[in-house]
Coordinates of C-alpha atoms in Angstrom, one line a residue:
M1 CA 23.7 34.0 -16.5
A2 CA 22.6 35.4 -13.4
S3 CA 18.9 35.9 -15.7
L4 CA 18.9 32.1 -15.7
T5 CA 19.8 31.2 -12.3
Y6 CA 16.9 33.7 -11.1
D7 CA 14.7 31.7 -13.6
L8 CA 15.5 28.4 -12.4
T9 CA 14.9 29.8 -8.8
L10 CA 11.8 31.1 -9.6
A11 CA 10.7 27.2 -11.1
G12 CA 12.1 25.5 -8.3
L13 CA 10.0 28.0 -5.2
S14 CA 6.3 26.9 -7.8
V15 CA 7.7 23.4 -7.1
G16 CA 8.3 24.0 -3.1
S17 CA 5.5 25.5 -2.4
A18 CA 3.3 22.4 -3.3
A19 CA 5.9 20.4 -1.5
A20 CA 4.8 22.8 1.5
L21 CA 1.7 23.1 1.0
T22 CA 1.9 18.4 1.0
G23 CA 3.5 18.8 4.1
I24 CA 1.7 20.6 5.7
G25 CA -1.6 18.7 5.9
L26 CA 0.7 15.8 6.2
I27 CA 1.7 17.2 9.5
V28 CA -1.9 18.4 10.5
T29 CA -3.1 15.0 9.9
Y30 CA -0.3 13.3 11.9
R31 CA -0.7 15.6 14.6
A32 CA -4.5 15.1 14.9
T33 CA -4.8 12.4 14.5
G34 CA -1.3 10.5 15.0
V35 CA -1.9 9.0 11.3
L36 CA 0.6 9.2 8.4
N37 CA -1.8 10.0 6.1
F38 CA 0.0 6.9 2.7
A39 CA -3.6 8.2 1.1
H40 CA -2.8 12.2 1.2
G41 CA -0.8 11.9 -2.6
A42 CA -4.9 10.1 -4.3
I43 CA -6.6 12.6 -3.0
A44 CA -4.4 14.7 -4.6
M45 CA -5.6 13.3 -7.7
V46 CA -9.3 12.5 -7.4
C47 CA -9.5 16.6 -6.3
A48 CA -7.8 17.6 -9.4
Y49 CA -9.8 14.9 -11.2
L50 CA -12.9 16.8 -10.0
L51 CA -12.0 19.4 -11.2
R52 CA -11.1 19.5 -15.1
Q53 CA -14.7 17.2 -15.2
L54 CA -16.4 20.5 -13.5
T55 CA -14.3 22.6 -15.8
V56 CA -13.7 20.6 -19.1
E57 CA -16.6 18.3 -19.5
W58 CA -19.3 20.3 -17.9
D59 CA -18.1 23.5 -18.8
W60 CA -18.7 25.1 -14.9
P61 CA -17.3 28.2 -13.9
L62 CA -13.8 27.4 -13.0
A63 CA -14.3 30.0 -9.7
L64 CA -17.7 27.8 -8.3
A65 CA -16.2 24.8 -9.8
A66 CA -12.6 25.0 -7.4
A67 CA -15.0 26.3 -5.0
V68 CA -17.1 23.0 -4.7
T69 CA -13.7 21.0 -5.0
L70 CA -12.0 21.7 -2.4
L71 CA -14.2 23.1 0.4
V72 CA -17.0 20.8 0.1
V73 CA -16.0 18.0 -1.5
A74 CA -11.7 17.4 -0.4
P75 CA -13.1 17.9 3.6
G76 CA -16.0 16.5 3.4
I77 CA -13.7 13.4 2.2
G78 CA -11.2 13.4 4.9
M79 CA -14.1 13.9 7.3
A80 CA -15.7 10.2 5.6
L81 CA -12.3 8.5 6.2
E82 CA -12.6 9.6 9.9
R83 CA -15.7 8.7 10.7
F84 CA -16.2 5.4 9.1
V85 CA -12.5 4.3 8.2
F86 CA -9.9 6.1 11.3
R87 CA -12.4 6.7 14.1
P88 CA -13.3 2.7 14.2
L89 CA -9.7 1.9 14.1
S90 CA -9.1 4.4 16.9
V91 CA -11.9 2.9 18.9
L92 CA -10.6 -0.4 19.0
G93 CA -7.2 0.8 20.2
S94 CA -5.9 -0.1 17.5
D95 CA -1.9 -0.2 17.0
P96 CA -0.1 2.7 14.0
A97 CA 0.9 0.1 11.9
Q98 CA -3.5 -1.1 11.2
T99 CA -4.1 2.4 10.6
L100 CA -1.0 2.5 8.1
V101 CA -2.7 -0.6 6.3
A102 CA -6.1 1.3 6.7
S103 CA -4.4 4.7 4.7
I104 CA -2.5 2.2 2.0
G105 CA -6.1 0.7 1.8
V106 CA -7.7 4.3 1.0
F107 CA -4.7 5.0 -1.3
V108 CA -5.1 1.8 -2.9
L109 CA -9.2 1.9 -3.0
L110 CA -9.1 5.7 -4.4
V111 CA -6.2 5.1 -7.2
G112 CA -8.6 2.3 -8.5
G113 CA -11.8 4.1 -8.6
A114 CA -10.2 7.3 -10.5
V115 CA -9.7 3.7 -13.0
L116 CA -12.8 2.8 -13.7
V117 CA -13.9 6.5 -13.4
W118 CA -11.9 8.5 -15.5
G119 CA -9.7 5.3 -17.1
S120 CA -5.5 4.8 -17.1
G121 CA -4.3 7.5 -19.5
A122 CA -3.0 11.2 -19.1
R123 CA -4.8 14.5 -19.2
A124 CA -3.3 17.7 -19.9
D125 CA -6.4 19.6 -20.2
V126 CA -6.4 21.2 -16.4
P127 CA -7.4 24.3 -15.8
T128 CA -5.0 26.1 -14.1
L129 CA -6.3 27.7 -11.0
V130 CA -3.2 30.3 -9.9
P131 CA -0.9 32.0 -12.5
A132 CA 2.5 29.9 -13.1
D133 CA 4.4 32.4 -11.6
P134 CA 5.5 30.8 -8.5
W135 CA 4.4 34.0 -5.8
G136 CA 1.2 33.3 -6.0
Q137 CA 1.3 29.7 -5.1
L138 CA 4.5 30.8 -2.6
A139 CA 2.1 33.1 -0.4
V140 CA -1.2 30.2 -0.4
A141 CA 2.2 27.5 1.6
L142 CA 3.2 30.5 3.8
V143 CA -0.1 31.8 4.5
L144 CA -1.6 28.4 5.3
A145 CA 1.9 27.3 7.6
A146 CA 1.4 31.0 9.3
G147 CA -2.3 30.5 9.9
V148 CA -2.5 26.8 10.7
G149 CA 0.6 27.8 13.5
A150 CA -0.8 30.8 14.8
M151 CA -4.0 28.7 15.1
T152 CA -2.8 25.8 16.8
R153 CA -0.5 28.0 19.5
W154 CA -3.1 30.5 20.2
T155 CA -6.1 29.3 20.0
R156 CA -8.6 26.9 22.1
F157 CA -8.8 24.2 19.6
G158 CA -5.4 24.5 19.3
R159 CA -4.9 23.8 23.2
E160 CA -7.0 21.1 23.0
L161 CA -5.6 19.8 19.8
R162 CA -2.2 19.5 21.1
A163 CA -4.4 17.7 24.3
V164 CA -5.3 15.0 21.8
V165 CA -1.5 14.4 21.3
D166 CA -0.4 14.2 23.7
D167 CA -2.0 12.0 25.8
R168 CA -5.2 11.5 23.9
S169 CA -7.9 8.9 26.9
L170 CA -6.7 11.8 29.2
A171 CA -7.8 14.7 26.7
V172 CA -11.0 12.5 26.6
L173 CA -11.4 12.5 31.0
G174 CA -10.4 16.5 30.7
G175 CA -13.8 16.8 28.4
I176 CA -12.3 17.4 25.1
D177 CA -14.2 16.1 23.1
A178 CA -10.7 14.1 20.5
D179 CA -13.5 12.9 17.5
R180 CA -14.3 16.0 17.0
V181 CA -10.9 17.3 16.7
A182 CA -9.7 13.9 14.3
A183 CA -12.4 15.2 11.9
A184 CA -11.6 18.6 11.7
G185 CA -7.4 17.3 11.4
W186 CA -8.5 15.6 8.9
A187 CA -10.7 17.6 7.3
F188 CA -7.9 20.6 6.9
G189 CA -5.4 17.4 5.8
S190 CA -7.6 17.0 2.7
F191 CA -8.5 20.5 1.9
T192 CA -4.6 20.8 2.0
A193 CA -4.6 17.3 -0.8
G194 CA -7.0 18.8 -2.9
L195 CA -5.6 22.3 -3.2
T196 CA -2.1 20.0 -4.1
G197 CA -3.7 18.1 -6.6
V198 CA -5.3 21.7 -7.9
L199 CA -2.1 23.7 -8.4
L200 CA -0.1 20.3 -10.1
A201 CA -2.0 19.2 -12.4
P202 CA -1.5 22.1 -15.1
Y203 CA 1.7 21.6 -14.8
V204 CA 2.5 17.8 -14.5
R205 CA 0.9 14.5 -15.4
L206 CA -2.3 13.3 -14.1
D207 CA -3.1 10.2 -14.4
P208 CA -4.3 7.8 -11.6
Y209 CA -1.0 6.6 -10.6
G210 CA 1.7 9.1 -12.0
M211 CA 0.5 11.6 -9.3
P212 CA -0.2 9.8 -5.8
L213 CA 3.7 8.5 -6.7
L214 CA 4.9 12.7 -7.6
V215 CA 2.7 14.0 -4.4
M216 CA 4.5 10.7 -1.5
E217 CA 7.2 11.1 -2.6
V218 CA 7.9 14.7 -1.0
V219 CA 6.9 13.0 2.2
A220 CA 10.3 14.0 3.2
V221 CA 9.3 17.2 4.4
A222 CA 6.5 15.9 6.6
V223 CA 9.5 13.4 7.2
A224 CA 12.0 16.1 8.1
A225 CA 10.1 18.0 9.9
R226 CA 9.8 15.0 12.2
M227 CA 6.2 14.8 11.5
R228 CA 6.0 18.3 14.2
S229 CA 7.5 21.7 13.0
L230 CA 5.9 23.6 10.0
P231 CA 8.7 26.0 9.2
V232 CA 10.6 23.5 9.3
A233 CA 9.1 21.7 6.8
V234 CA 8.2 25.1 4.3
V235 CA 12.1 25.7 4.0
V236 CA 13.5 22.2 3.5
A237 CA 10.7 22.2 1.1
L238 CA 11.2 25.6 -1.0
G239 CA 15.2 24.7 -0.5
I240 CA 14.7 20.8 -1.7
G241 CA 13.1 22.4 -4.6
V242 CA 15.0 25.1 -5.9
A243 CA 17.7 22.8 -5.1
Q244 CA 16.1 20.4 -7.6
S245 CA 15.8 23.4 -10.1
Q246 CA 19.4 24.5 -11.1
L247 CA 20.7 20.9 -10.8
T248 CA 18.6 21.0 -14.5
R249 CA 21.5 23.0 -15.3
L250 CA 24.5 20.2 -14.5
H251 CA 25.0 18.8 -18.4
P252 CA 28.9 16.7 -17.2
S253 CA 30.1 15.0 -19.7
G254 CA 31.0 10.9 -19.4
W255 CA 29.3 8.5 -17.0
G256 CA 28.2 10.1 -14.9
E257 CA 25.4 12.5 -17.0
P258 CA 23.0 10.4 -16.7
L259 CA 23.4 10.1 -12.8
V260 CA 23.9 13.8 -12.3
Q261 CA 20.5 14.2 -14.1
A262 CA 18.9 11.3 -12.6
V263 CA 19.2 13.4 -8.9
G264 CA 17.9 16.3 -10.1
A265 CA 15.1 15.7 -11.9
N266 CA 14.3 13.3 -8.3
L267 CA 15.5 14.5 -6.0
F268 CA 12.3 14.8 -3.9
V269 CA 13.2 11.8 -3.6
V270 CA 16.9 11.5 -2.7
A271 CA 15.5 13.3 0.7
L272 CA 13.5 11.1 0.6
L273 CA 16.2 8.1 0.9
I274 CA 18.1 10.0 3.5
A275 CA 14.8 10.7 6.1
A276 CA 13.1 7.7 6.2
L277 CA 16.7 5.7 6.6
V278 CA 19.2 8.4 8.3
L279 CA 16.9 10.1 10.4
P280 CA 16.1 8.6 13.9
G281 CA 12.8 6.3 12.6
I282 CA 8.9 8.4 13.8
G283 CA 6.2 6.7 15.0
A284 CA 8.7 3.5 15.6
R285 CA 6.0 1.0 17.7
D286 CA 5.7 -2.4 16.8
A287 CA 5.6 -4.7 13.6
L288 CA 2.4 -5.9 12.5
P289 CA -1.1 -6.1 14.4
R290 CA -1.2 -9.9 15.2
T291 CA -4.1 -10.4 14.1
A292 CA -3.2 -9.3 11.0
T293 CA -0.1 -12.2 10.5
A294 CA -2.3 -15.1 12.8
R295 CA -2.2 -18.3 10.4
V296 CA -5.6 -18.6 9.4
T297 CA -7.5 -21.9 9.0
T298 CA -7.1 -24.1 6.0
P299 CA -10.3 -25.5 4.7
P300 CA -11.2 -28.7 4.7
G301 CA -9.8 -29.4 0.4
A302 CA -9.2 -25.8 0.0
W303 CA -5.9 -27.5 -1.8
I304 CA -7.2 -29.6 -3.6
V305 CA -9.3 -27.0 -4.9
A306 CA -6.5 -24.1 -5.2
V307 CA -4.4 -27.4 -7.9
V308 CA -7.5 -27.1 -9.8
L309 CA -8.1 -23.9 -10.3
F310 CA -4.5 -23.8 -10.8
L311 CA -4.9 -26.8 -13.3
L312 CA -7.7 -25.0 -15.3
P313 CA -5.7 -22.5 -17.3
L314 CA -4.3 -25.4 -19.5
G315 CA -7.7 -26.4 -20.9
F316 CA -6.9 -22.2 -22.0
A317 CA -6.3 -20.8 -25.2
G318 CA -5.7 -17.6 -27.4
R319 CA -6.5 -14.2 -24.5
D320 CA -7.2 -16.5 -21.9
L321 CA -4.2 -18.5 -21.6
H322 CA -2.1 -15.5 -22.1
T323 CA -3.4 -13.8 -19.1
S324 CA -3.2 -16.9 -16.7
V325 CA 0.4 -17.0 -17.7
Q326 CA 0.8 -14.2 -15.7
V327 CA -1.2 -15.8 -12.2
P328 CA 1.7 -18.0 -11.2
A329 CA 4.3 -15.6 -11.7
L330 CA 2.6 -12.4 -9.7
G331 CA 1.6 -15.1 -7.1
V332 CA 5.6 -16.4 -6.1
V333 CA 5.8 -12.2 -5.9
L334 CA 3.3 -12.8 -3.4
L335 CA 4.4 -15.4 -1.7
S336 CA 7.7 -13.1 -0.9
L337 CA 5.5 -11.2 1.6
V338 CA 3.9 -13.7 3.0
V339 CA 7.1 -14.3 4.2
V340 CA 8.6 -11.0 5.3
T341 CA 5.0 -9.6 6.0
G342 CA 3.5 -13.1 7.6
R343 CA 6.2 -14.9 8.7
G344 CA 8.3 -11.7 9.6
G345 CA 5.3 -9.9 10.6
Q346 CA 7.6 -6.4 9.3
I347 CA 5.4 -4.6 7.0
S348 CA 7.7 -4.3 3.4
L349 CA 6.3 -1.7 0.9
G350 CA 9.3 -2.5 -1.1
Q351 CA 8.1 -5.6 -2.8
A352 CA 7.7 -4.8 -6.6
A353 CA 11.7 -2.9 -7.0
Y354 CA 13.0 -6.8 -6.0
A355 CA 10.2 -8.2 -8.3
G356 CA 11.3 -5.4 -11.2
L357 CA 15.5 -5.8 -10.2
G358 CA 14.4 -9.4 -11.0
A359 CA 13.8 -9.0 -14.2
L360 CA 15.7 -6.4 -15.6
F361 CA 18.3 -8.6 -14.0
T362 CA 17.4 -11.3 -16.1
A363 CA 17.0 -9.6 -19.2
L364 CA 20.4 -8.3 -19.1
L365 CA 22.3 -11.3 -18.6
A366 CA 20.3 -13.2 -21.5
A367 CA 21.4 -10.5 -24.2
G368 CA 25.2 -10.2 -22.8
R369 CA 24.3 -6.8 -21.6
F370 CA 25.1 -7.7 -17.2
P371 CA 28.5 -6.2 -16.8
G372 CA 31.4 -9.4 -16.8
L373 CA 28.8 -12.0 -17.0
P374 CA 28.6 -13.5 -20.5
E375 CA 25.4 -14.4 -22.7
L376 CA 23.3 -16.9 -20.4
P377 CA 20.2 -18.5 -21.4
E378 CA 17.0 -17.9 -20.7
L379 CA 16.5 -20.1 -17.0
L380 CA 20.1 -20.0 -16.1
A381 CA 19.7 -16.1 -16.0
L382 CA 16.5 -15.7 -14.2
A383 CA 18.6 -17.8 -11.7
V384 CA 21.1 -15.8 -11.7
A385 CA 19.2 -13.1 -11.4
V386 CA 17.5 -14.5 -8.1
L387 CA 21.0 -15.0 -6.9
L388 CA 21.9 -10.9 -7.7
V389 CA 18.6 -9.7 -6.2
A390 CA 18.5 -11.5 -2.6
P391 CA 21.5 -10.0 -1.1
L392 CA 20.3 -6.7 -1.8
G393 CA 17.6 -7.5 0.8
L394 CA 19.5 -6.3 2.9
L395 CA 19.1 -2.3 1.4
T396 CA 15.4 -3.0 3.4
G397 CA 16.5 -5.3 5.3
W398 CA 19.4 -3.2 7.5
P399 CA 17.1 -0.6 8.4
A400 CA 14.4 -3.2 9.6
I401 CA 16.6 -3.7 12.6
S402 CA 15.8 -0.6 14.5
R403 CA 12.6 0.1 13.1
R404 CA 9.7 -0.8 13.2
G405 CA 6.0 0.0 12.5
L406 CA 5.3 3.2 10.6
A407 CA 9.0 4.4 10.5
L408 CA 9.8 1.0 8.9
A409 CA 6.9 1.0 6.0
L410 CA 9.2 4.1 5.1
A411 CA 12.6 3.7 5.0
T412 CA 10.9 0.1 2.9
F413 CA 9.1 2.6 0.4
A414 CA 12.4 4.8 0.1
V415 CA 14.1 2.1 -0.6
G416 CA 11.0 1.1 -3.5
V417 CA 10.6 4.4 -5.6
G418 CA 14.2 4.5 -5.5
V419 CA 14.5 2.5 -6.9
S420 CA 11.8 2.6 -9.7
R421 CA 13.4 6.4 -10.8
F422 CA 17.4 5.4 -10.3
V423 CA 17.0 2.5 -12.3
F424 CA 13.6 0.9 -14.0
A425 CA 13.0 5.0 -15.2
Q426 CA 16.1 5.8 -16.8
P427 CA 17.3 4.9 -21.0
Y428 CA 20.5 3.5 -19.2
A429 CA 19.1 0.8 -17.6
T430 CA 16.3 -1.0 -19.6
A431 CA 16.6 1.2 -23.8
G432 CA 15.9 -2.0 -26.4
L433 CA 15.9 -4.2 -23.4
M434 CA 14.5 -7.4 -24.3
L435 CA 13.0 -10.5 -22.1
G436 CA 12.5 -13.6 -24.2
R437 CA 11.7 -17.5 -23.4
P438 CA 13.5 -20.5 -21.9
A439 CA 13.8 -22.7 -24.9
G440 CA 11.5 -25.8 -25.4
F441 CA 8.6 -23.4 -23.7
E442 CA 8.4 -20.6 -26.5
G443 CA 4.2 -21.5 -26.1
D444 CA 1.7 -20.5 -23.4
R445 CA 0.4 -23.2 -22.7
A446 CA 4.7 -24.7 -21.7
Y447 CA 5.1 -22.0 -20.5
Y448 CA 2.6 -21.6 -17.6
M449 CA 3.4 -25.8 -16.9
L450 CA 6.9 -24.4 -16.9
E451 CA 5.4 -21.4 -14.1
L452 CA 3.8 -23.9 -12.5
G453 CA 6.7 -25.5 -11.5
L454 CA 9.1 -22.6 -10.2
L455 CA 5.6 -21.9 -8.7
A456 CA 6.2 -25.4 -7.3
G457 CA 9.2 -24.6 -5.8
A458 CA 8.6 -21.9 -4.4
L459 CA 5.6 -22.9 -1.9
L460 CA 8.2 -25.8 -1.1
A461 CA 10.3 -23.1 0.4
A462 CA 8.3 -20.6 2.4
H463 CA 7.1 -24.1 3.9
A464 CA 10.1 -24.9 5.4
L465 CA 10.4 -21.2 6.4
R466 CA 7.5 -22.3 8.6
R467 CA 8.7 -25.6 9.7
G468 CA 11.8 -26.3 12.2
R469 CA 14.1 -24.0 14.7
T470 CA 13.6 -21.5 12.1
G471 CA 9.9 -20.7 11.9
R472 CA 9.7 -21.3 15.5
A473 CA 12.1 -18.0 15.8
L474 CA 10.2 -16.2 13.0
A475 CA 7.0 -16.9 14.7
A476 CA 8.2 -15.5 17.9
M477 CA 9.6 -13.1 16.7
R478 CA 7.2 -11.9 14.9
D479 CA 4.5 -12.1 18.5
H480 CA 6.9 -10.1 20.1
E481 CA 9.9 -8.7 19.6
A482 CA 11.2 -7.8 22.8
G483 CA 10.5 -11.4 24.9
A484 CA 11.5 -13.4 21.8
S485 CA 15.3 -11.2 21.9
A486 CA 15.3 -11.8 25.8
A487 CA 14.7 -15.7 25.3
G488 CA 18.2 -15.2 23.1
V489 CA 16.3 -15.2 19.3
P490 CA 19.0 -14.1 17.4
V491 CA 16.3 -10.7 15.7
P492 CA 18.6 -8.6 14.4
A493 CA 19.8 -12.3 12.2
L494 CA 15.8 -13.9 11.6
K495 CA 15.3 -10.0 9.8
L496 CA 17.9 -10.0 7.5
T497 CA 17.4 -13.6 7.1
A498 CA 13.6 -13.0 6.2
F499 CA 13.9 -9.3 3.4
V500 CA 16.7 -12.6 2.0
A501 CA 14.7 -14.5 1.2
G502 CA 11.3 -12.5 0.6
A503 CA 14.2 -10.1 -2.3
A504 CA 15.0 -13.6 -4.0
L505 CA 12.2 -15.3 -3.8
A506 CA 10.1 -11.6 -4.7
A507 CA 12.7 -11.8 -7.9
L508 CA 12.2 -14.9 -9.1
G509 CA 8.5 -13.9 -9.6
G510 CA 9.2 -10.7 -11.1
G511 CA 11.1 -12.6 -13.9
M512 CA 8.9 -15.1 -14.1
L513 CA 6.2 -11.9 -15.1
G514 CA 9.0 -10.4 -17.1
M515 CA 8.9 -13.9 -19.4
G516 CA 5.9 -13.8 -19.5
L517 CA 5.6 -10.3 -21.4
R518 CA 7.9 -11.0 -23.5
A519 CA 10.1 -7.8 -22.6
F520 CA 10.7 -5.8 -19.0
D521 CA 8.3 -3.0 -18.6
P522 CA 8.7 -0.6 -15.9
A523 CA 5.0 0.2 -14.8
A524 CA 3.8 -3.6 -14.5
Y525 CA 6.7 -2.9 -10.9
D526 CA 6.1 0.5 -10.1
P527 CA 5.9 1.4 -6.7
V528 CA 2.2 1.7 -6.1
R529 CA 1.9 -2.3 -7.2
S530 CA 3.3 -2.8 -3.8
L531 CA 1.4 -0.4 -1.7
L532 CA -1.8 -2.8 -3.4
W533 CA 0.1 -6.0 -3.2
F534 CA 1.0 -5.7 0.4
A535 CA -2.7 -4.4 1.2
A536 CA -4.1 -7.6 -0.7
I537 CA -1.9 -9.6 1.2
V538 CA -2.5 -8.4 4.2
V539 CA -6.2 -8.1 3.8
L540 CA -6.2 -11.8 2.1
G541 CA -4.2 -13.7 4.7
A542 CA -0.6 -12.1 5.1
D543 CA 0.6 -15.8 7.3
S544 CA -1.3 -18.1 4.0
V545 CA 0.1 -19.2 1.0
L546 CA -3.3 -19.5 0.1
G547 CA -3.8 -15.9 0.3
A548 CA -1.2 -15.3 -1.3
L549 CA -2.2 -17.6 -4.4
A550 CA -5.7 -15.9 -3.6
A551 CA -4.4 -12.2 -4.1
A552 CA -2.6 -13.5 -7.6
A553 CA -5.1 -15.4 -9.1
L554 CA -7.4 -12.4 -7.5
L555 CA -5.9 -8.9 -8.9
V556 CA -4.6 -10.8 -12.5
G557 CA -8.7 -12.0 -12.7
L558 CA -10.4 -9.1 -12.2
D559 CA -8.2 -6.6 -13.9
A560 CA -8.7 -9.0 -17.0
G561 CA -12.4 -10.2 -16.7
T562 CA -13.6 -6.5 -16.4
R563 CA -12.8 -3.4 -16.9
G564 CA -8.8 -2.0 -15.7
G565 CA -9.2 -1.0 -12.1
V566 CA -11.4 -3.1 -10.1
A567 CA -9.0 -5.5 -8.2
A568 CA -7.8 -2.4 -6.6
A569 CA -10.5 -1.2 -5.8
S570 CA -12.0 -5.0 -4.5
I571 CA -9.1 -4.6 -2.5
G572 CA -8.8 -1.5 -1.3
L573 CA -12.7 -1.7 -0.2
L574 CA -10.9 -4.5 2.6
A575 CA -8.3 -3.1 3.4
V576 CA -10.3 -0.5 4.3
L577 CA -12.5 -2.5 6.8
V578 CA -9.6 -4.0 8.7
G579 CA -11.0 -1.9 11.2
R580 CA -14.1 -3.5 11.2
F581 CA -13.0 -7.1 10.3
P582 CA -9.5 -7.2 12.0
G583 CA -9.3 -10.7 11.2
G584 CA -9.8 -10.4 8.1
P585 CA -12.2 -11.1 5.4
Y586 CA -11.9 -15.2 6.1
E587 CA -12.1 -14.4 9.8
G588 CA -15.4 -12.6 9.0
L589 CA -16.8 -15.5 6.9
R590 CA -15.6 -17.8 9.8
L591 CA -17.6 -16.1 12.7
A592 CA -20.7 -15.9 10.5
A593 CA -21.8 -18.7 9.8
E594 CA -20.8 -18.9 12.6
R595 CA -23.9 -17.8 13.5
L596 CA -26.5 -18.7 11.1
R597 CA -25.6 -22.6 12.3
L598 CA -26.3 -22.0 15.5
R599 CA -29.9 -20.0 14.9
R600 CA -30.9 -22.2 12.6
R601 CA -32.2 -25.7 14.2
A602 CA -33.1 -28.6 12.7
T603 CA -36.8 -29.8 12.3
L604 CA -38.2 -32.5 10.1
T605 CA -40.5 -32.2 7.7
P606 CA -44.0 -33.9 8.1
L607 CA -42.7 -37.2 5.7
G608 CA -39.5 -37.3 8.1
A609 CA -41.6 -37.0 10.8
R610 CA -43.4 -40.1 9.7
V611 CA -40.4 -42.1 9.3
R612 CA -38.9 -41.4 12.2
A613 CA -42.2 -42.9 14.3
R614 CA -42.4 -45.9 12.3
L615 CA -38.6 -47.1 12.5
G616 CA -39.3 -46.1 16.3
T617 CA -35.8 -44.1 16.5
P618 CA -36.4 -41.7 19.4
A619 CA -36.4 -37.3 19.5
P620 CA -33.3 -36.0 20.4
A621 CA -33.6 -34.4 23.2
R622 CA -34.3 -30.2 23.2
R623 CA -31.0 -28.7 24.2
P624 CA -31.7 -27.1 27.8
A625 CA -32.6 -23.7 27.9
P626 CA -29.8 -21.5 29.2
L627 CA -29.3 -20.6 33.1
A628 CA -30.1 -17.4 32.7
S629 CA -33.2 -18.1 30.8
A630 CA -34.1 -20.9 33.5
T631 CA -34.2 -18.9 36.1
G632 CA -36.4 -16.7 34.7
V633 CA -39.6 -18.6 34.0
A634 CA -38.3 -19.5 37.7
R635 CA -38.9 -15.7 39.0
A636 CA -41.6 -15.6 36.4
R637 CA -43.8 -18.4 37.7
A638 CA -43.2 -17.6 41.9
T639 CA -44.4 -13.9 40.9
P640 CA -48.3 -14.0 41.9

């Protein structure tokens, strides 16, 4: 027994050491820049893949490959992100929510790029940099924590770092190069991310989706430390790692066995839920920036084009039609984000959880496996599933009452990860579960027509939330929450309404997606999907239902017509550019078109000039020169 306890403790220290490295990197980056780096796990994944590429594929020596990966590539990624992504945001004076969108964009871009380069399959041949003995990893974590603590307390750079964290503008006036401090923070944070990735890769599943999510689960370590205290982060990480390892020895009998096993395997997720939902929020600032949720002007004829494009798949056949079935379902899911984010101005990173619950409940109700309810026809099962999932929107709506910005993002992300780990990934909920289509709509073409009808109903529901008193109240809350509350708008009730309505729409779309695929696939509702969907809806128009439809078509069409990962990389690239185009790509294209229109002046061809002369039509008067130009000409003439 003592030997088992000792062995489990060593295993827990190994996991806790990797979590401590993640916490150290997140805290240093946050203290230097004010950004919670959601891309930390993606950077870890890219570095792990690169180390494997250099050693396994190209036969580099392990020491040289590790030096290049950790000392050159990883810090270089951080410095590039600071220079080209986050420095423009800091210059524009953006709020934390906008940097959050950019950070999620980097995450999505790196995940999509990894899928394009290395594929989506898992790798099990990553070289071991540090032996499995946990003392080596623990020593690395402790040395890094002690070194960073000493640097921030006793060096000039540490004093500059504290000054920038306290007041960046005042530090700049005092002669401190804030950009240099931020670049150093990003470089060190990316270094710790790369180190975490290469240490974890030999012992966990290395794939573009699994490792980034695994690393992001341990963000609870940094949140528990209030994004400030390195010793607290290290102690919490080691404690959770050891406790999770010790829980594996428990094997209770009865109904509690699967639950205890799930908790024992996902204790960091439990800690994330507690840290995000119970502890006081961090970075509690405004919701999404107004530019991210501003209504995009609909171009003339856009709805006609959208209707034609969504009717085109009715003429498809075979694989093309089967792929098109996913577009209306995903469009309904993304409409839920239009309601929550575009109309309510709230950050929601857990919509995939509600979509998955909609598909799961529909499958259970249709199979007669839902407790207390009989077997139902598929269409009725879908309707009942929406009614069951809608109240669960309070899981993210209730924290939204007292949390905004970064704190709300963490809370909604934690709920999404918790549902994925404790429901979708557990055999007791999903084993042997199939999902058919409603009677009379078994074929792809008939089912697509049913989806179009449901999509039209969802569009009407989203449109109704814009009109009337509720729509005006939501717009007021989105634009200025404190002002809306002072004017008598019931802000808490409106937030709950937005999240409940969003959960219902997500459940409807998730159930449609499950019936389209004819099965419940947990991977289709992975928390990484939530980040991808959120980034897509923000960059393509959070307050535009046409933006949701375009995002659905883009996400499905790019991955179906090209290699997997193209859609994620494209959306990530657009989100990364949010600092340079705050109004989104539509606004950027509109401004570019206006500038080109002003620069171009229509001129007649020789034939046109002769026709004008014969018709006797007077030539248009020349536009008067601007005042500044006329003044300059007058001065030039007056000069001897």
